[in-house]
CSV table of C-alpha atoms and ligand atoms in Angstrom, one decimal:
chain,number,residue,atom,x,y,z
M,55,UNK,CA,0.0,0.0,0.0
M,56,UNK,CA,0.9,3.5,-0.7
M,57,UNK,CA,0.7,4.7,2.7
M,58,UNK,CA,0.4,8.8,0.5
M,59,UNK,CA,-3.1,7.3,-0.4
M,60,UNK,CA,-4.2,7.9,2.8
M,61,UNK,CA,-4.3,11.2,3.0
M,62,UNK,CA,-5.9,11.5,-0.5
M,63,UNK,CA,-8.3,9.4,0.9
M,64,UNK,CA,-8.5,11.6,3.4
M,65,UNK,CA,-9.2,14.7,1.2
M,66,UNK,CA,-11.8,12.9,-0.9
M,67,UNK,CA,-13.6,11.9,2.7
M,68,UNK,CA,-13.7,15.6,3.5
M,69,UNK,CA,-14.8,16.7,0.8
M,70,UNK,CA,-17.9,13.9,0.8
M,71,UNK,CA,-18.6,15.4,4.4
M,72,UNK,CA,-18.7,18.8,3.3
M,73,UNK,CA,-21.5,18.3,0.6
M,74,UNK,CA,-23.7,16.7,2.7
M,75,UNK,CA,-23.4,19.4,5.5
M,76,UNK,CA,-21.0,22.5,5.0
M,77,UNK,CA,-20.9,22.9,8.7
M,78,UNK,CA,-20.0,18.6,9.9
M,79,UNK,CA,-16.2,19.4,11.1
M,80,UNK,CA,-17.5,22.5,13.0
M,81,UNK,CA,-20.5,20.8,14.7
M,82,UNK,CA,-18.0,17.3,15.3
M,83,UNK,CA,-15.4,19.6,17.0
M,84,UNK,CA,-18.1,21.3,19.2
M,85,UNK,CA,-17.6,17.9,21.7
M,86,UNK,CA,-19.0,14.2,21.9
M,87,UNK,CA,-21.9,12.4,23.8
M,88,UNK,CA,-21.5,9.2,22.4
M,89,UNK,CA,-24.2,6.6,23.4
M,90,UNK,CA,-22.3,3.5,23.3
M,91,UNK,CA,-18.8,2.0,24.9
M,92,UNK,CA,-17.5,-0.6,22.4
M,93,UNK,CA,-15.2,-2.6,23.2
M,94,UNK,CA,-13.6,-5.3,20.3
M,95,UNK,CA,-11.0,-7.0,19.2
M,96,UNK,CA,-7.7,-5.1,17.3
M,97,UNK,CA,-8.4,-7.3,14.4
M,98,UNK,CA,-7.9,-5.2,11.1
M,99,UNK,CA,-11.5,-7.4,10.0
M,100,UNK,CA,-13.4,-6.4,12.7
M,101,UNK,CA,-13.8,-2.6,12.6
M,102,UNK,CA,-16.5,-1.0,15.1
M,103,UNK,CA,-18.3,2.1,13.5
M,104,UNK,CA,-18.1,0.5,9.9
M,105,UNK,CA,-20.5,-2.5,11.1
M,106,UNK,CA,-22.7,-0.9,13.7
M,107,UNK,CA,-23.2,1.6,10.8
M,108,UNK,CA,-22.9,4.5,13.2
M,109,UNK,CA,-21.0,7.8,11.8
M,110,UNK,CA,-17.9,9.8,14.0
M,111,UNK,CA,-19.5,11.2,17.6
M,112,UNK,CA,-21.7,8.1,18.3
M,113,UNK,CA,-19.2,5.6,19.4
M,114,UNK,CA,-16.6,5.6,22.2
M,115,UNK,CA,-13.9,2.6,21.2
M,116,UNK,CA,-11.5,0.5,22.7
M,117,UNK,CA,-10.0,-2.1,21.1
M,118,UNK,CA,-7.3,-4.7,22.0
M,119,UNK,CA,-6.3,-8.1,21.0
M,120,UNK,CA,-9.2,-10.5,21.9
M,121,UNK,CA,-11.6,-7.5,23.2
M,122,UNK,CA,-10.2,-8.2,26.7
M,123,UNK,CA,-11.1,-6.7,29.8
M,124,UNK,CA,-8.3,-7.7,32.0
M,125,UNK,CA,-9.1,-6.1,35.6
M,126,UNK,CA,-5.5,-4.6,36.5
M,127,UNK,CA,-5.0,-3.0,32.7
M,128,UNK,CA,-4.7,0.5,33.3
M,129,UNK,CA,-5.8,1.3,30.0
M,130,UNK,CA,-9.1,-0.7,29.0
M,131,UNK,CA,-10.1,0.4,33.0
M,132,UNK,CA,-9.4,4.1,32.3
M,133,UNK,CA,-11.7,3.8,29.3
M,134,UNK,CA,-14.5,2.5,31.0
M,135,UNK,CA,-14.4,5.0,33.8
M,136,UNK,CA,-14.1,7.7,31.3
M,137,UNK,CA,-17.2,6.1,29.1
M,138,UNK,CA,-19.4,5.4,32.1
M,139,UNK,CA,-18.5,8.2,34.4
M,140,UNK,CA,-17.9,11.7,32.4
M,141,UNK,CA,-19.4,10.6,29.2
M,142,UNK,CA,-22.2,9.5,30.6
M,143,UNK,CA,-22.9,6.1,27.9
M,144,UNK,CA,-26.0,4.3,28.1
M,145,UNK,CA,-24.7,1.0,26.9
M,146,UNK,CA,-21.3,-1.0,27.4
M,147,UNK,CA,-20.8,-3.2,24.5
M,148,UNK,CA,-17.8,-6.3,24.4
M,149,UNK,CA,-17.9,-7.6,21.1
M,150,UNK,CA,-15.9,-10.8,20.2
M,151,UNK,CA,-15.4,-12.3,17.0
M,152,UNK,CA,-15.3,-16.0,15.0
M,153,UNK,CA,-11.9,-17.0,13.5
M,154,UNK,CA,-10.5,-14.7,16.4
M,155,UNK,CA,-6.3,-15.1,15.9
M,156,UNK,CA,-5.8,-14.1,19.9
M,157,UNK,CA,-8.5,-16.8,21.0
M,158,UNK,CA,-6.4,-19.3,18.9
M,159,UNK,CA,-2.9,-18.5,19.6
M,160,UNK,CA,-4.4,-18.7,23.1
M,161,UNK,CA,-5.4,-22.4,22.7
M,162,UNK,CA,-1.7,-23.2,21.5
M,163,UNK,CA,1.4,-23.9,23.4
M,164,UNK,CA,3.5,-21.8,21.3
M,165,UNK,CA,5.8,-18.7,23.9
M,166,UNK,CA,4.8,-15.4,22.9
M,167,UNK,CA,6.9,-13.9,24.7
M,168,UNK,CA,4.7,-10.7,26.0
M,169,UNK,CA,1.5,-11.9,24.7
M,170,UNK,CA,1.6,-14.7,27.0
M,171,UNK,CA,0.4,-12.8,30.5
M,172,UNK,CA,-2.5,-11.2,27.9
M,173,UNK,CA,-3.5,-15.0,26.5
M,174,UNK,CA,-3.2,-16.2,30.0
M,175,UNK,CA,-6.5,-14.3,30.7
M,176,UNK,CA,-8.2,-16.7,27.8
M,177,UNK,CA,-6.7,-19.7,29.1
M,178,UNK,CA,-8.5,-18.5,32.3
M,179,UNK,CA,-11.9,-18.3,30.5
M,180,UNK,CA,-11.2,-22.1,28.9
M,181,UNK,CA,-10.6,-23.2,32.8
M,182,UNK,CA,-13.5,-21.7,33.9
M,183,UNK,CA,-15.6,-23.6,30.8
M,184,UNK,CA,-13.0,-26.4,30.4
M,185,UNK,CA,-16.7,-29.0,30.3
M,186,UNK,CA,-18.3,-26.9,27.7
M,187,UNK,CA,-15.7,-26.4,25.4
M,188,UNK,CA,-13.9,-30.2,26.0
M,189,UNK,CA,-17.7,-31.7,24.7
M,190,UNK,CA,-16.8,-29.6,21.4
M,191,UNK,CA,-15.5,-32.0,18.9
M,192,UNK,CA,-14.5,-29.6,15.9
M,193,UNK,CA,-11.6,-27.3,16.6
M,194,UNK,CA,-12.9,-24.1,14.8
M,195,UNK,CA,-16.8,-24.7,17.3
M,196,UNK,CA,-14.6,-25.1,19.4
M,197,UNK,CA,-12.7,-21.9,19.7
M,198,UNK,CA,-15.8,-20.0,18.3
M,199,UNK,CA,-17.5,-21.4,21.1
M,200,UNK,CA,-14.6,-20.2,23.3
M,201,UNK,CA,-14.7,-16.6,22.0
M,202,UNK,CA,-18.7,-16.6,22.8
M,203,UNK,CA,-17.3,-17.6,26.5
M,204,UNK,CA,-15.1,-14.9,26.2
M,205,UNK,CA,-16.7,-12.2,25.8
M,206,UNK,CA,-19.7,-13.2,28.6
M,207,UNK,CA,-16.2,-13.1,30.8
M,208,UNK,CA,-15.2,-9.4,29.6
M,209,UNK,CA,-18.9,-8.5,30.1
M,210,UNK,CA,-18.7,-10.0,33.4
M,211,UNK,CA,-15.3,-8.0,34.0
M,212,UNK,CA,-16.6,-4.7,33.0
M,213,UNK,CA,-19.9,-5.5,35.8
M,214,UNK,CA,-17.4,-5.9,38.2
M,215,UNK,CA,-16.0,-2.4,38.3
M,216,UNK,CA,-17.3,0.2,40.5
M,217,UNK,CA,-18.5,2.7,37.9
M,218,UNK,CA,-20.7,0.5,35.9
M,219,UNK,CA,-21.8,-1.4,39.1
M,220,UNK,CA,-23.3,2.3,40.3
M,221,UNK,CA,-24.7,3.3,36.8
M,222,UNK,CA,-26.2,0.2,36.3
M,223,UNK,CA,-28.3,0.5,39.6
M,224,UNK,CA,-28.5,5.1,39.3
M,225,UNK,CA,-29.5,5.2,35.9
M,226,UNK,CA,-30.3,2.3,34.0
M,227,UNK,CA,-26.9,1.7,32.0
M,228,UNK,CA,-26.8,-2.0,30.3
M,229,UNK,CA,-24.1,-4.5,29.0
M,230,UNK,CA,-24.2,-6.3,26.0
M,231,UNK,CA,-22.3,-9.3,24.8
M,232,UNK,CA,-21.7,-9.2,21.0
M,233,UNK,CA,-20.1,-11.7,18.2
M,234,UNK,CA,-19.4,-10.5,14.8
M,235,UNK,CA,-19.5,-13.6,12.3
M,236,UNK,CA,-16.5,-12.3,9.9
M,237,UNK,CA,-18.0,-15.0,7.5
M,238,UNK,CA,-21.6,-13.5,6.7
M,239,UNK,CA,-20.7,-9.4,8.2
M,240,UNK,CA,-23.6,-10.6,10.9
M,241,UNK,CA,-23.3,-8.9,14.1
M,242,UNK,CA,-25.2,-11.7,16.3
M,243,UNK,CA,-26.9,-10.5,20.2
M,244,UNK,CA,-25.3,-13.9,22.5
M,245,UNK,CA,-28.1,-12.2,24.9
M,246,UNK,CA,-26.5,-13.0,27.8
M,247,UNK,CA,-28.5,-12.6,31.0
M,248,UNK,CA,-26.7,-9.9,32.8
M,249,UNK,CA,-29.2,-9.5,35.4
M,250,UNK,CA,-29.5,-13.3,35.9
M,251,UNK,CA,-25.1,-12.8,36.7
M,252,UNK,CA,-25.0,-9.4,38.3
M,253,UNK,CA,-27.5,-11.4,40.5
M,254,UNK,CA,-25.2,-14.6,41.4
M,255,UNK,CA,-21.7,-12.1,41.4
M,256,UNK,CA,-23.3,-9.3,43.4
M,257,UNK,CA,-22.2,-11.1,47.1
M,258,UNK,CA,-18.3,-11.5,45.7
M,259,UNK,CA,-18.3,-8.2,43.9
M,260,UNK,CA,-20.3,-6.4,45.0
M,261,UNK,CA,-19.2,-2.4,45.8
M,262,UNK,CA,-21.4,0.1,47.5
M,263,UNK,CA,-22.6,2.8,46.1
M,264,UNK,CA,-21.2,6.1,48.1
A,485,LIG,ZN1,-9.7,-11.2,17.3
């Protein structure tokens, strides 16, 4: 790739921006109230705005390899304090993906040198669902399966920190546990039963509300 085509392309989207409304770059500089916290995977596939179809402004976005939500990383932390405590955001999304590279490489043996304390946290997700995902005779359901599991974790991760604990019970915010099926473009609901969880965590994790 040309990496100069960038910024051409980068022209030609301003210019597209401009003719629909002459005043976009003012009003998108004016400040942001996005809606949603998504969190996904760094994979180059797996973009976030692209597939929700949702335009600059509506979407705060963290991504990292697997859509993790390790609960001592400073930075995925920071960005759902930031999301659920200044920004105000009525939904926390984690959205996982098949054929996901980091849920594989996971699965494997292989030393990857720093990625292995960051994979460790999948291998925690397969010991917490080793029945489950042992029954699973096919290697790809298999690790599909897995990244399901994974991201019902993250979710699970993200309920367990103080700020989303006290918005979910002040003002109504909700998590969501997504998969996007690379093969079909499908972004599929798991509907996981947060309240159902929140319920049976609360005793361990629960934090009160000052
Ligand atoms: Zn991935």
């Amino acid at each position: 790739m040309d990496i100069k085509q960038i910024f051409t392309n980068n022209q030609d989207w301003i210019s597209r921006q401009l003719e629909t409304d002459k005043n976009y770059f003012a009003k998108l500089s004016q400040g942001q109230s996005p809606a949603i916290l998504y969190i996904g995977c760094a994979d180059s596939r797996v973009t976030a705005e692209e597939l929700m179809g949702l335009q600059p402004g509506e979407v705060f976005v963290h991504r990292n390899i697997a859509n993790m939500v390790p609960n001592t990383d400073l930075s995925v932390m920071s960005v759902i304090n930031y999301a659920v405590s200044i920004l105000k955001v009525d939904h926390v999304v984690v959205c996982g993906h098949y054929g996901c590279g980091g849920i594989k490489a996971a699965m494997e043996q292989a030393d990857l040198g720093i990625l292995n304390p960051w994979l460790r946290n999948i291998r925690d997700v397969y010991r917490l669902h080793r029945k489950e995902l042992d029954a699973i005779e096919d290697e790809g359901k298999r690790y599909n399966r897995l990244a399901e599991l994974n991201v019902q974790e993250q979710c699970i991760n993200a309920i367990k920190t103080a700020e989303v604990q006290k918005a979910v019970s002040q003002r109504n915010l909700t998590v969501h546990g997504w998969i996007f099926d690379i093969s079909t473009g499908q972004l599929v609901d798991l509907n996981i039963d947060f309240q159902k969880i929140t319920k049976d965590i609360a005793e361990i994790y629960r934090i009160d509300p000052s």
